[in-house]
């Protein structure tokens, strides 16, 4: 039983997460191809990147073994790539939230996002220079936790902006909630590992918390794609008079 | 270490915040009509009357009675959700999420009762979840009932 919980459980959970992600990606792609995926392009691209990363990790683990240095390197490098993709996705959501209200706002937000990106890059570069020895595993975990936290703060800013400018766009709000759930859980899990002193807890976090938080986001996105259509902006919405045929209008 | 503790506290809080926000968004989904009323009447569910009592701010809050009644309603509705007009006899992902949210709200209600904070809000949230579940069951039963009828049969049933 202990073996099942400690070793096989996380592996099964990891594969399950991968399968669910793959299934939801196929569903999203099918919706896009049928022209019923309005507002889901960014989420689909992010999901494709995530499934691609999952495939690459599995190939590396199969080739070099899951406890090899190559796998660790591949894992963390692809994790940075996923965080970068999430950053781009958050940027696209910011754009969607701003453009509907005013193009001017988007210019300010774009500047803010670029500043955050450059600042994070500079801080990352400086800290990597400072920690070039003993890179694995403690520094990587701490750095990753900070990246997740920065992303979570950005997502929270986006969520607050949505409450002000696009509170009726349920699709966008739920997509953002999904991202928030994943990155808040990841930041909390890695912070917990650090607070607990990098002990056996890391295995539990990596094995259970990471795939579970990912599954939470993926399932919420699936619900959003299946049940919640994209909100029509007010300026695009047609009045009843515009929809009525000419002969009906003539009788009014 | 201080930064890690701060990140842990803030991220955990934000995790629950996003979880709650997602559930609230799902609960806000509108049904084309109130499907839950026939389910409430047929099963003698009490959450609409509890909501009425809680919204009347002058009346005292009967915490233990309301909590017990809401939990009974929850058990009845989750049973119906699984067995009434459900060919697969499985909960959907959305149902599971809302059931988890209900349990979390029950826990928050207990905490709120302990510190005398936010009891009314928690009870109202629980009734909203029950109403949503009732709507899901009602619509499903309604579809199953109409599924066997042809268009002319349906028109004949209208008075």
XYZ file of C-alpha atoms in Angstrom:
411
model
C 0.000 0.000 0.000
C 2.804 2.361 0.958
C 4.563 1.516 -2.319
C 1.347 2.196 -4.212
C 0.938 5.624 -2.623
C 4.596 6.573 -2.789
C 5.647 5.335 -6.231
C 2.851 4.134 -8.476
C 0.257 6.748 -7.387
C 2.185 9.782 -8.700
C 3.075 7.947 -11.915
C -0.541 7.032 -12.605
C -1.615 10.582 -11.747
C 1.027 11.985 -14.121
C -0.151 9.778 -16.994
C -3.791 10.544 -16.199
C -3.031 14.263 -16.327
C -1.315 13.793 -19.692
C -4.236 11.789 -21.114
C -6.815 14.345 -19.894
C -4.756 17.198 -21.354
C -4.504 15.358 -24.674
C -8.242 14.671 -24.716
C -9.141 18.283 -23.953
C -6.673 19.497 -26.604
C -8.365 17.286 -29.230
C -11.755 18.604 -28.112
C -10.585 22.237 -28.331
C -9.029 21.660 -31.758
C -12.247 20.037 -32.993
C -14.245 23.039 -31.792
C -11.856 25.439 -33.507
C -11.993 23.487 -36.778
C -15.816 23.499 -36.706
C -15.761 27.260 -36.132
C -17.284 26.943 -32.646
C -14.186 27.850 -30.680
C -14.545 31.624 -30.510
C -12.253 32.959 -27.784
C -10.494 29.626 -27.269
C -7.524 30.026 -29.622
C -5.102 31.145 -26.889
C -6.190 28.397 -24.504
C -5.814 25.803 -27.290
C -2.304 27.022 -28.135
C -1.324 26.857 -24.445
C -2.776 23.368 -24.134
C -0.893 22.266 -27.277
C 2.360 23.593 -25.772
C 1.614 21.765 -22.522
C 0.873 18.450 -24.286
C 4.028 18.892 -26.402
C 6.084 19.414 -23.236
C 4.468 16.351 -21.633
C 5.389 14.243 -24.681
C 8.983 15.515 -24.692
C 9.355 14.786 -20.966
C 8.033 11.270 -21.422
C 10.453 10.623 -24.292
C 13.413 11.910 -22.251
C 12.330 9.895 -19.196
C 11.995 6.781 -21.374
C 15.396 7.319 -22.985
C 17.507 8.484 -20.019
C 15.402 7.397 -17.057
C 13.242 9.557 -14.746
C 16.035 9.982 -12.173
C 18.711 11.105 -14.651
C 20.302 14.556 -14.776
C 19.124 14.910 -18.391
C 15.520 14.413 -17.332
C 15.860 16.982 -14.516
C 17.369 19.490 -16.957
C 14.657 18.805 -19.554
C 11.959 19.056 -16.850
C 13.008 22.473 -15.579
C 13.800 23.947 -19.002
C 10.406 22.886 -20.352
C 8.827 24.254 -17.202
C 10.302 27.687 -17.994
C 8.881 27.327 -21.511
C 5.428 26.569 -20.101
C 5.638 29.571 -17.776
C 6.597 31.704 -20.779
C 3.594 30.336 -22.718
C 1.355 31.101 -19.730
C 2.768 34.644 -19.678
C 1.877 35.056 -23.377
C -1.597 33.660 -22.705
C -2.121 36.087 -19.821
C -0.981 38.867 -22.185
C -3.558 37.785 -24.774
C -6.275 37.721 -22.089
C -5.233 41.223 -20.972
C -5.520 42.334 -24.585
C -8.982 40.795 -24.937
C -10.119 42.492 -21.728
C -8.673 45.895 -22.662
C -9.402 46.162 -26.383
C -13.151 45.773 -25.851
C -13.096 48.904 -23.672
C -10.330 51.153 -24.988
C -7.240 50.720 -27.144
C -5.455 53.285 -24.986
C -5.688 51.052 -21.924
C -4.099 48.190 -23.856
C -1.053 50.394 -24.645
C -0.503 50.988 -20.907
C -1.038 47.333 -20.032
C 1.330 46.251 -22.809
C 4.022 48.500 -21.384
C 3.421 47.055 -17.914
C 3.638 43.462 -19.223
C 6.853 44.216 -21.128
C 8.349 45.794 -17.975
C 7.411 42.752 -15.886
C 8.951 40.449 -18.488
C 12.214 42.430 -18.721
C 12.454 42.800 -14.925
C 11.848 39.089 -14.358
C 14.445 38.263 -17.009
C 17.040 40.586 -15.422
C 16.404 39.247 -11.913
C 16.603 35.680 -13.268
C 19.901 36.435 -15.020
C 21.390 38.054 -11.898
C 20.318 35.217 -9.601
C 21.563 32.527 -12.004
C 24.961 34.263 -12.086
C 24.939 34.365 -8.287
C 23.927 30.685 -7.949
C 25.891 29.169 -10.823
C 27.185 26.526 -8.396
C 24.675 24.218 -6.760
C 22.061 25.004 -9.396
C 20.048 21.858 -8.667
C 17.737 21.350 -6.921
C 17.238 24.066 -4.304
C 17.843 27.158 -6.376
C 15.698 25.857 -9.244
C 12.790 25.195 -6.895
C 13.036 28.614 -5.281
C 13.335 30.332 -8.629
C 10.415 28.373 -10.049
C 8.298 29.242 -7.033
C 9.055 32.956 -7.560
C 8.148 32.693 -11.251
C 4.831 31.013 -10.438
C 4.128 33.695 -7.863
C 4.846 36.526 -10.335
C 2.506 34.857 -12.803
C -0.149 34.457 -10.111
C 0.098 38.168 -9.277
C -0.338 39.003 -12.983
C -3.353 36.677 -13.200
C -4.852 38.360 -10.124
C -4.375 41.793 -11.715
C -6.069 40.459 -14.843
C -8.933 39.043 -12.798
C -9.457 42.364 -11.011
C -9.376 44.179 -14.345
C -11.971 41.754 -15.721
C -14.252 42.459 -12.763
C -14.097 46.123 -13.677
C -14.240 46.017 -17.475
C -15.635 42.626 -18.552
C -17.597 41.137 -15.632
C -20.157 39.619 -18.001
C -17.634 37.662 -20.076
C -18.055 34.321 -18.281
C -15.801 32.490 -20.708
C -12.806 34.764 -20.150
C -13.417 34.890 -16.388
C -13.493 31.093 -16.124
C -10.380 30.683 -18.272
C -8.564 33.135 -15.990
C -9.882 31.322 -12.890
C -8.453 28.081 -14.293
C -5.035 29.654 -14.769
C -5.271 31.187 -11.287
C -6.097 27.820 -9.708
C -3.115 26.142 -11.365
C -0.482 28.787 -10.672
C -1.657 29.609 -7.146
C -1.547 25.895 -6.276
C 1.913 25.492 -7.833
C 3.340 28.536 -6.036
C 1.816 27.395 -2.730
C 3.107 23.839 -3.169
C 6.676 24.909 -3.903
C 6.614 27.440 -1.052
C 5.444 24.644 1.261
C 8.401 22.514 0.142
C 10.761 25.389 0.921
C 9.180 26.063 4.322
C 9.380 22.342 5.175
C 13.084 22.304 4.314
C 13.141 20.400 1.001
C 12.536 17.020 2.611
C 10.408 14.107 1.493
C 7.607 16.601 0.981
C 8.996 17.454 -2.450
C 8.079 13.976 -3.691
C 4.481 14.464 -2.560
C 4.289 17.925 -4.108
C 5.840 16.881 -7.431
C 3.871 13.647 -7.531
C 0.438 14.834 -6.432
C 0.082 18.633 -6.188
C 1.504 19.454 -9.627
C -0.616 17.037 -11.714
C -3.717 17.714 -9.584
C -3.441 21.488 -10.004
C -2.909 20.983 -13.737
C -5.955 18.709 -13.932
C -8.018 21.303 -12.054
C -7.211 23.914 -14.683
C -7.697 21.570 -17.641
C -11.093 20.338 -16.421
C -12.287 23.872 -15.734
C -11.213 24.892 -19.236
C -13.018 21.872 -20.644
C -16.196 22.928 -18.842
C -15.731 26.491 -20.144
C -15.212 25.328 -23.732
C -18.173 22.950 -23.612
C -20.733 25.055 -21.768
C -19.796 28.748 -21.785
C -19.855 30.630 -25.106
C -17.815 33.761 -25.735
C -19.666 36.904 -24.683
C -20.643 39.183 -27.553
C -19.231 42.698 -27.012
C -21.907 45.351 -26.636
C -20.958 47.163 -29.847
C -21.243 43.916 -31.862
C -24.596 42.935 -30.389
C -27.511 43.534 -32.724
C -30.704 45.260 -31.709
C -33.969 43.345 -32.316
C -34.774 45.731 -35.179
C -31.559 44.773 -37.006
C -32.426 41.083 -36.783
C -35.997 41.398 -38.034
C -36.642 40.773 -41.767
C -37.764 43.682 -43.944
C -41.416 42.566 -44.255
C -41.709 42.369 -40.474
C -40.160 45.817 -40.064
C -42.643 47.238 -42.565
C -45.518 46.152 -40.299
C -44.135 48.013 -37.274
C 12.201 31.814 4.576
C 9.949 34.813 5.305
C 9.334 35.242 1.570
C 8.445 31.561 1.246
C 5.953 31.778 4.121
C 4.441 34.902 2.581
C 4.158 33.221 -0.824
C 2.649 30.134 0.809
C -0.030 32.127 2.637
C -0.892 34.394 -0.303
C -0.913 31.595 -2.886
C -3.082 29.342 -0.718
C -5.521 32.206 -0.195
C -5.541 32.937 -3.923
C -6.085 29.262 -4.738
C -9.262 29.200 -2.644
C -10.280 32.574 -4.038
C -10.062 31.326 -7.642
C -11.795 28.081 -6.713
C -14.647 30.065 -5.179
C -14.776 32.486 -8.127
C -15.009 29.602 -10.617
C -17.813 27.938 -8.617
C -19.705 31.232 -8.320
C -19.436 31.713 -12.100
C -20.878 28.250 -12.675
C -23.694 28.955 -10.200
C -24.530 32.161 -12.060
C -25.380 30.160 -15.169
C -28.985 30.856 -15.981
C -31.580 28.233 -16.790
C -34.391 29.080 -19.209
C -36.873 28.561 -16.353
C -36.987 27.513 -12.707
C -36.703 23.739 -13.017
C -35.994 23.268 -9.317
C -39.478 24.044 -7.988
C -41.138 20.723 -9.011
C -38.148 18.868 -7.511
C -38.486 20.882 -4.286
C -42.222 20.220 -4.059
C -41.993 16.519 -4.915
C -39.225 15.839 -2.405
C -40.265 18.331 0.265
C -36.928 20.056 0.193
C -36.540 22.941 2.580
C -33.809 25.157 1.199
C -36.186 27.751 -0.385
C -37.854 28.324 2.993
C -34.438 28.500 4.700
C -33.322 31.110 2.172
C -36.470 33.112 2.854
C -35.863 32.928 6.600
C -32.185 33.873 6.301
C -32.938 36.808 3.998
C -35.256 38.158 6.662
C -32.566 39.848 8.723
C -34.842 40.492 11.684
C -35.426 36.789 12.359
C -32.926 34.891 14.538
C -30.652 32.400 12.805
C -31.330 28.818 13.871
C -27.891 27.585 13.016
C -28.002 23.884 13.933
C -31.504 23.325 12.495
C -30.729 25.107 9.232
C -27.429 23.280 8.890
C -29.100 19.908 9.384
C -31.917 20.748 6.941
C -29.484 21.921 4.273
C -27.369 18.815 4.659
C -30.479 16.619 4.304
C -31.465 18.517 1.159
C -27.938 18.081 -0.152
C -28.061 14.313 0.415
C -31.438 14.059 -1.317
C -30.340 16.163 -4.277
C -27.020 14.368 -4.781
C -28.893 11.053 -4.705
C -31.330 12.334 -7.326
C -28.482 13.806 -9.349
C -26.962 10.368 -9.623
C -30.129 8.332 -10.091
C -32.926 10.475 -11.555
C -32.982 10.444 -15.361
C -29.255 9.738 -15.444
C -28.434 6.816 -17.726
C -24.745 6.713 -16.741
C -25.501 7.053 -12.992
C -22.356 9.154 -12.640
C -21.859 12.733 -11.519
C -20.574 15.175 -14.127
C -17.349 17.150 -13.481
C -19.418 20.268 -12.853
C -21.592 18.406 -10.296
C -18.502 17.113 -8.496
C -16.990 20.596 -8.378
C -20.179 22.037 -6.883
C -20.444 19.178 -4.393
C -16.892 19.919 -3.277
C -17.814 23.595 -3.026
C -20.846 22.709 -0.889
C -18.699 20.693 1.515
C -16.185 23.510 1.697
C -19.001 25.957 2.441
C -20.307 23.664 5.208
C -16.830 23.782 6.736
C -16.732 27.577 6.372
C -20.183 27.775 7.967
C -18.942 25.795 10.966
C -15.933 28.117 11.248
C -18.171 31.154 10.800
C -20.489 29.904 13.528
C -17.536 29.438 15.859
C -16.424 33.067 15.381
C -19.920 34.502 14.618
C -18.834 35.764 11.174
C -20.516 35.364 7.771
C -23.048 32.701 8.770
C -25.900 34.181 6.729
C -23.730 34.522 3.643
C -22.538 30.908 3.903
C -26.114 29.628 4.283
C -27.260 31.688 1.289
C -24.377 30.277 -0.740
C -25.385 26.754 0.239
C -28.969 27.379 -0.847
C -27.680 28.757 -4.173
C -25.706 25.552 -4.746
C -28.764 23.439 -3.866
C -30.925 25.493 -6.204
C -28.464 24.943 -9.018
C -28.367 21.185 -8.397
C -32.175 21.201 -8.284
C -32.271 23.012 -11.620
C -29.915 20.454 -13.174
C -32.097 17.546 -11.955
C -35.341 19.306 -12.918
C -34.141 20.022 -16.435
C -32.899 16.465 -16.866
C -36.211 15.021 -15.664
C -38.069 17.441 -17.889
C -36.050 16.375 -20.939
C -36.567 12.689 -20.116
C -40.305 13.276 -19.754
C -40.581 15.128 -23.048
C -38.215 12.745 -24.832
C -40.912 10.101 -25.206
C -43.536 12.549 -26.461
C -44.047 13.563 -30.078
C -44.756 17.221 -30.863
C -48.526 16.548 -31.178
C -48.566 14.521 -27.933
C -46.852 17.397 -26.174
C -49.370 19.915 -27.501
C -52.212 17.714 -26.269
C -50.783 17.779 -22.740
C -50.999 21.588 -22.648
C -54.134 22.996 -21.123
